[in-house]
mmCIF file of C-alpha atoms in Angstrom:
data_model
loop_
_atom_site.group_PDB
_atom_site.id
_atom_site.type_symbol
_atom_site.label_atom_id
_atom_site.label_comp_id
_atom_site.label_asym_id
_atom_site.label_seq_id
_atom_site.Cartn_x
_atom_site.Cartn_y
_atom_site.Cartn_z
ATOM 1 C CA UNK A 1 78.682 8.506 -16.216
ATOM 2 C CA UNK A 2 75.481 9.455 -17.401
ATOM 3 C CA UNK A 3 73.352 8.025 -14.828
ATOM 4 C CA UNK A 4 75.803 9.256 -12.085
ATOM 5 C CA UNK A 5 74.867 12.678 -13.596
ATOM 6 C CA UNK A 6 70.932 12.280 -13.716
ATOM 7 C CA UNK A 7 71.562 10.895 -9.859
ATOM 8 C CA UNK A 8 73.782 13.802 -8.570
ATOM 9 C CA UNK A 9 71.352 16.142 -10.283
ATOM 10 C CA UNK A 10 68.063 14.387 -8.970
ATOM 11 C CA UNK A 11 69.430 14.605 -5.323
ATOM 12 C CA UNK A 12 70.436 18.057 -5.819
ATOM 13 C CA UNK A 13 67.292 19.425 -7.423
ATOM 14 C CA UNK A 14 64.386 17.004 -7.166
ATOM 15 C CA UNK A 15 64.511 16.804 -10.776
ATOM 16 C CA UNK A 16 66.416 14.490 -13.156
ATOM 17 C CA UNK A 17 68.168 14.824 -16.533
ATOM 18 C CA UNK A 18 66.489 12.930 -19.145
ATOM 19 C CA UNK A 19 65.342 12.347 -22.573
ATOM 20 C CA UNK A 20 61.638 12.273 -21.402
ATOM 21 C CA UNK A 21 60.484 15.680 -21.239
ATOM 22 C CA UNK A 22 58.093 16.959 -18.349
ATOM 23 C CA UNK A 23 55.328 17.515 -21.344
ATOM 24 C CA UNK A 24 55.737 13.925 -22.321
ATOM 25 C CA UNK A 25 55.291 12.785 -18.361
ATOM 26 C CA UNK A 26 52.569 14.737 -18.177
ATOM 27 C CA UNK A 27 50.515 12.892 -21.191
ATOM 28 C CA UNK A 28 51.765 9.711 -19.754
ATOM 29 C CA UNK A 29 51.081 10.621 -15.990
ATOM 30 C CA UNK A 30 47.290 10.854 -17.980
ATOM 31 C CA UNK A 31 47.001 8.189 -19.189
ATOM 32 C CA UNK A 32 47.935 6.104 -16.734
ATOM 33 C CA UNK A 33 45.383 7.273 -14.825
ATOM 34 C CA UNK A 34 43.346 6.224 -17.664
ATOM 35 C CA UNK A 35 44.536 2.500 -18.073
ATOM 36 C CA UNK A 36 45.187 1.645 -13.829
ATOM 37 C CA UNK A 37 42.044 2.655 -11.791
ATOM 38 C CA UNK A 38 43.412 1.350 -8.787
ATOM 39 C CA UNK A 39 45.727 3.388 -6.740
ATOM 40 C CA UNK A 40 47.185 3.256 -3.053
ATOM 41 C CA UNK A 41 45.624 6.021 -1.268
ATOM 42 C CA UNK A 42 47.499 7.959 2.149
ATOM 43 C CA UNK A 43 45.883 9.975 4.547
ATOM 44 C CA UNK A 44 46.615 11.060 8.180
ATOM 45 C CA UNK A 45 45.212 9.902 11.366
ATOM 46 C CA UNK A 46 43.915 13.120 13.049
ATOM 47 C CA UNK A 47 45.493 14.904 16.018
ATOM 48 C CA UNK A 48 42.535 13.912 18.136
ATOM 49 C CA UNK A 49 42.906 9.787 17.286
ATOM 50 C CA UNK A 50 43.381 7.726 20.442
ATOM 51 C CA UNK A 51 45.981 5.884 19.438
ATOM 52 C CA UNK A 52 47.812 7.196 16.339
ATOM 53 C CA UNK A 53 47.937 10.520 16.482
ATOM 54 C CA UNK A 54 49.586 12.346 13.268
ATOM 55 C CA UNK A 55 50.337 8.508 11.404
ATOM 56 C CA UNK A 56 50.508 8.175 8.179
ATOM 57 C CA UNK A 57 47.763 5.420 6.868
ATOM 58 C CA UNK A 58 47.594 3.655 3.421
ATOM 59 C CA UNK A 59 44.777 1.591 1.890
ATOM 60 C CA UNK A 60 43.897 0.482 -1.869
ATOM 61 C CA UNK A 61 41.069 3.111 -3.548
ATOM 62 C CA UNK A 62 39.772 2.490 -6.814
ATOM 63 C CA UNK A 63 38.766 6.011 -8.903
ATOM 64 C CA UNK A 64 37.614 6.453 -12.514
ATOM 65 C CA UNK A 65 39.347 9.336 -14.863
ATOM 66 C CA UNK A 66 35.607 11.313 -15.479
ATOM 67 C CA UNK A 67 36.967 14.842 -15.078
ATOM 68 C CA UNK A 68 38.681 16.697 -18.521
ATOM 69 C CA UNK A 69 41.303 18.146 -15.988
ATOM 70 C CA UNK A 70 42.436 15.035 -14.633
ATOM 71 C CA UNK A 71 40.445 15.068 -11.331
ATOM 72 C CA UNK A 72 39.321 11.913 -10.340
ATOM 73 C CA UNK A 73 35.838 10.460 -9.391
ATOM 74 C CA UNK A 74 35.851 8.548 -6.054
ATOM 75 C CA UNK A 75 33.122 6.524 -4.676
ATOM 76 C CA UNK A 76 33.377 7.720 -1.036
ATOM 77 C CA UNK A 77 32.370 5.272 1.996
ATOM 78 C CA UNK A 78 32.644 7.582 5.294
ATOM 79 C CA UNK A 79 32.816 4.001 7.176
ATOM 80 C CA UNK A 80 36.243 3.937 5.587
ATOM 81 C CA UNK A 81 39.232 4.747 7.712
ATOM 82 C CA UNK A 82 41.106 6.709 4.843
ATOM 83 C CA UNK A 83 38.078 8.529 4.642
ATOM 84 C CA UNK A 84 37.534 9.409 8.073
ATOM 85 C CA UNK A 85 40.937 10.900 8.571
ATOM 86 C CA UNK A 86 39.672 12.961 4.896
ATOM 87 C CA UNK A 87 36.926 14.273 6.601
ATOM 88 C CA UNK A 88 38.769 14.704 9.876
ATOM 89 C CA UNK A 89 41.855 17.128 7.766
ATOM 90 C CA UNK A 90 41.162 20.339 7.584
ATOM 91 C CA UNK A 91 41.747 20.720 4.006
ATOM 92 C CA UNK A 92 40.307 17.338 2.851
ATOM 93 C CA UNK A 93 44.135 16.252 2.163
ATOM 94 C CA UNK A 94 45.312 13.345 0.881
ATOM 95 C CA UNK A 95 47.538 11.548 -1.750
ATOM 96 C CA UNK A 96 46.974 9.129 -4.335
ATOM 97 C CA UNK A 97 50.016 7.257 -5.880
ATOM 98 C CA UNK A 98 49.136 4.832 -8.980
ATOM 99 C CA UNK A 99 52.077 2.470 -11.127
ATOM 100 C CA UNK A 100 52.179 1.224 -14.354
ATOM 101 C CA UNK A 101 51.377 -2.962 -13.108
ATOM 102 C CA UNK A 102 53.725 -5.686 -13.767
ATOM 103 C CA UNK A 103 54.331 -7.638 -16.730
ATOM 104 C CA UNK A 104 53.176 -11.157 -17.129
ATOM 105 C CA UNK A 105 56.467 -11.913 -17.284
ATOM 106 C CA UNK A 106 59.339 -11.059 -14.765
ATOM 107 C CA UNK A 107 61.527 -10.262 -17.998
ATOM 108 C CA UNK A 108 61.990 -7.591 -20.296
ATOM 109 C CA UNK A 109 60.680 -7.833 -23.971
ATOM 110 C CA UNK A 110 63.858 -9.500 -25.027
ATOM 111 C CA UNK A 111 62.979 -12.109 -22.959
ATOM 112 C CA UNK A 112 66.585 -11.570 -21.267
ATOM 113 C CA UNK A 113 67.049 -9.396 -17.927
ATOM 114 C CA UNK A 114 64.621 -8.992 -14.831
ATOM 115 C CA UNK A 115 62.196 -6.342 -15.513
ATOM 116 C CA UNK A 116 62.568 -3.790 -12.507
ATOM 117 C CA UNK A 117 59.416 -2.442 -11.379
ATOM 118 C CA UNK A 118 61.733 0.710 -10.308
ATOM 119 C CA UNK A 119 62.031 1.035 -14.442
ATOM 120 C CA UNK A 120 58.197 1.330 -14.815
ATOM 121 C CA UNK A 121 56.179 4.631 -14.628
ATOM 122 C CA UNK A 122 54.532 5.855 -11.274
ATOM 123 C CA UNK A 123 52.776 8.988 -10.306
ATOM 124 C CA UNK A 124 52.116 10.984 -7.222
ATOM 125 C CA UNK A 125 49.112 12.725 -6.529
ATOM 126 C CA UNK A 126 48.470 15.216 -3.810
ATOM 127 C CA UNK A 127 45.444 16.884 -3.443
ATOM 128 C CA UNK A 128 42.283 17.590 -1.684
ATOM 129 C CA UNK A 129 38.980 15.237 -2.143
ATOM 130 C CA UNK A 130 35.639 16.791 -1.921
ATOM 131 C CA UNK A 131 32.417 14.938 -1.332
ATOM 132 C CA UNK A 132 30.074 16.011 -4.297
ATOM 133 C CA UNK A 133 26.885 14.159 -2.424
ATOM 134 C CA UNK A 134 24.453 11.317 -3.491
ATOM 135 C CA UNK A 135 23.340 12.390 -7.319
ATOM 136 C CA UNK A 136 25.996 10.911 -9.361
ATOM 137 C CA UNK A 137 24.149 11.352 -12.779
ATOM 138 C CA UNK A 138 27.235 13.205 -14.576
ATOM 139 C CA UNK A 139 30.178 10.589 -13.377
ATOM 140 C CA UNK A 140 28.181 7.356 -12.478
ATOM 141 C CA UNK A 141 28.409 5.714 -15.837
ATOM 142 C CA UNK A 142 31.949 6.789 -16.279
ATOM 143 C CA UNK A 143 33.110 5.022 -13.085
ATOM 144 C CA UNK A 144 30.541 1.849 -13.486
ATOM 145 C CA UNK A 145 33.000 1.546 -16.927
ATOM 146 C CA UNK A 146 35.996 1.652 -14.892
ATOM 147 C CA UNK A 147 34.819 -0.581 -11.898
ATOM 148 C CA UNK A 148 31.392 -2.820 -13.037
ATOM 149 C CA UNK A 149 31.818 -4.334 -9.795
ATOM 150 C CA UNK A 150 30.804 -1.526 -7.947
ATOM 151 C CA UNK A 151 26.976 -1.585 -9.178
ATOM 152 C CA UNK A 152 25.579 -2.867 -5.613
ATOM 153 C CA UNK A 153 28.091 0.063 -3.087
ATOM 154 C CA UNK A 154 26.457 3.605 -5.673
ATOM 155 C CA UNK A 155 25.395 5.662 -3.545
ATOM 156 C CA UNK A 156 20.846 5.688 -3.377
ATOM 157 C CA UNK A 157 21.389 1.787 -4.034
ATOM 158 C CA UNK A 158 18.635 -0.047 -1.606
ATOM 159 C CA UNK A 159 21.168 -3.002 -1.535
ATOM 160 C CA UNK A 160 24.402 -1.460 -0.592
ATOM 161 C CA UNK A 161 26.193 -2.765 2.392
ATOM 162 C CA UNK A 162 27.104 0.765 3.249
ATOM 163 C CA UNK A 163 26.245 4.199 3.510
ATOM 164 C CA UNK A 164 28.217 5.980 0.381
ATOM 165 C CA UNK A 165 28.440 9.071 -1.482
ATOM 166 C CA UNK A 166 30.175 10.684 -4.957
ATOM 167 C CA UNK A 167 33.601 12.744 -4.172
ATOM 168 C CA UNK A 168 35.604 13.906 -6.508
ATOM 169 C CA UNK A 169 39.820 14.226 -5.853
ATOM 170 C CA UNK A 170 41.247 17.078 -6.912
ATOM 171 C CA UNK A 171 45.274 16.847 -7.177
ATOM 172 C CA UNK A 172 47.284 20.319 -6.494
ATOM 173 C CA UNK A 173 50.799 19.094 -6.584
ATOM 174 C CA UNK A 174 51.958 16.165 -9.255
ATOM 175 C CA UNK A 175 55.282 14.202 -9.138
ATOM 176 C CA UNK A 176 55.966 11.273 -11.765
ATOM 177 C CA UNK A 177 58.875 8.579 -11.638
ATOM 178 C CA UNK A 178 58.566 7.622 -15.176
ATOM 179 C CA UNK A 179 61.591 5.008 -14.594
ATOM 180 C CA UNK A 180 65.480 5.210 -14.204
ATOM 181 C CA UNK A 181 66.404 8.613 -14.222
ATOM 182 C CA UNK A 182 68.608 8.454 -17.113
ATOM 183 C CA UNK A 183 66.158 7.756 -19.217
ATOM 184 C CA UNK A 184 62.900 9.111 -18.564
ATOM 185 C CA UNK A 185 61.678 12.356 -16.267
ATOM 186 C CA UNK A 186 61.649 12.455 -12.487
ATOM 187 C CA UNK A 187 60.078 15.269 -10.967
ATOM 188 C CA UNK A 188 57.378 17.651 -10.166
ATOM 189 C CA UNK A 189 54.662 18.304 -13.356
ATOM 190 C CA UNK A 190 53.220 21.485 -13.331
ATOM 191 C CA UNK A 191 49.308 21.695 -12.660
ATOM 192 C CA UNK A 192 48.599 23.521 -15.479
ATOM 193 C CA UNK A 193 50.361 21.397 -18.041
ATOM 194 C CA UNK A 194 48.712 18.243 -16.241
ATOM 195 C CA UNK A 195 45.254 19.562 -16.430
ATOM 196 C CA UNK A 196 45.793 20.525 -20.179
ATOM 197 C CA UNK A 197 47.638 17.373 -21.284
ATOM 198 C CA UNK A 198 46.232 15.304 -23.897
ATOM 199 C CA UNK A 199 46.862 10.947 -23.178
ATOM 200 C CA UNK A 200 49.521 9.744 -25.294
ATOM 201 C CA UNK A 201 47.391 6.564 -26.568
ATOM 202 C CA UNK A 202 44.234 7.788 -27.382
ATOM 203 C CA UNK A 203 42.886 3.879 -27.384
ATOM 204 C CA UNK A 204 42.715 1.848 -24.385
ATOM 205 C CA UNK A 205 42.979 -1.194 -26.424
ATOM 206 C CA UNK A 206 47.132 -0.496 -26.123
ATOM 207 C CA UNK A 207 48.798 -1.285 -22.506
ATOM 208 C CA UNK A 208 51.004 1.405 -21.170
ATOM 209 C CA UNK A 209 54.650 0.503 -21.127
ATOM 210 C CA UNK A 210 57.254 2.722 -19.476
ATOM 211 C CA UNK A 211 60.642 1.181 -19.459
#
């Protein structure tokens, strides 16, 4: 009966009845953008693209968490088709959507029942991504500790395969899935309250689990 209430009132309102409260999805929506540094990033194929106009176009992007506010540092390849159609939009839009990653196991803790990914925390991002230009000195050795790999593509390296710069996405709108909707929140988080929240797990040391 319960989840047949947090459905009903998710479909009705966008929002669903829970024990997780929207300040505890905000912390968590934090720092999981602390612990996953990979996301799925959508854009839009411009209105003047030969062949898909208006389409909707998804790719891996890996960011760092090197703002206070909860911005997020991008290392920005304009070769890149998501970035193309970034540069292309008129406001820079896109939207970033990161999950809490699966288990080693397929089980749950108990060792018992499949472990749903749809009861494991996700969060959508939209905002607008602005390219902050070659001179990375004040995020570069935040997102090197996030993504080592990326040493050869900074932007000024003599070696990199590609032209790239330093952007930085800034999210306007927030909406977290932190699971079933009985049990944790579904919904829009305030911008404010995201900016300001605090990671529930100060260490990284600890995995985040949402279930």
């Amino acid at each position: 009966m319960l989840r047949l209430l947090a459905l009903t009132l998710l479909l009705i309102t966008g929002f669903a009845l829970a024990d997780e409260t929207v300040q505890d999805a905000a912390r968590l929506a934090r720092q999981l953008l602390q612990q996953e540094t990979i996301g799925n990033l959508a854009t839009v194929f411009p209105s003047s693209h030969p062949v898909l106009p208006g389409q909707p176009f998804s790719l891996m992007e890996c960011f760092a968490p090197c703002h206070s506010n909860g911005s997020l540092t991008l290392l920005f390849l304009p070769i890149a088709q998501n970035n193309r159609n970034i540069l292309a939009s008129p406001y820079h839009s896109a939207t970033l959507t990161v999950r809490v990653r699966d288990p080693s196991s397929p089980y749950d803790s108990e060792g018992k029942g499949w472990d749903s990914p749809a009861s494991r925390g996700r969060v959508a991002l939209i905002g607008n991504v602005t390219v902050t230009g070659k001179d990375g000195s004040d995020v570069e050795e935040c997102y090197l500790e996030s993504h080592p790999d990326a040493e050869g593509w900074l932007p000024g390296r003599k070696e990199a395969p590609h032209n790239a710069y330093w952007a930085r996405f800034d999210p306007h709108h927030i909406y977290w899935v932190g699971g079933f909707g009985d049990e944790h929140y579904i919904g829009y988080i305030p911008l404010d309250l995201y900016q300001k929240a605090a990671p529930i797990v100060n260490g990284m040391s600890e995995p985040l689990i949402i279930q």
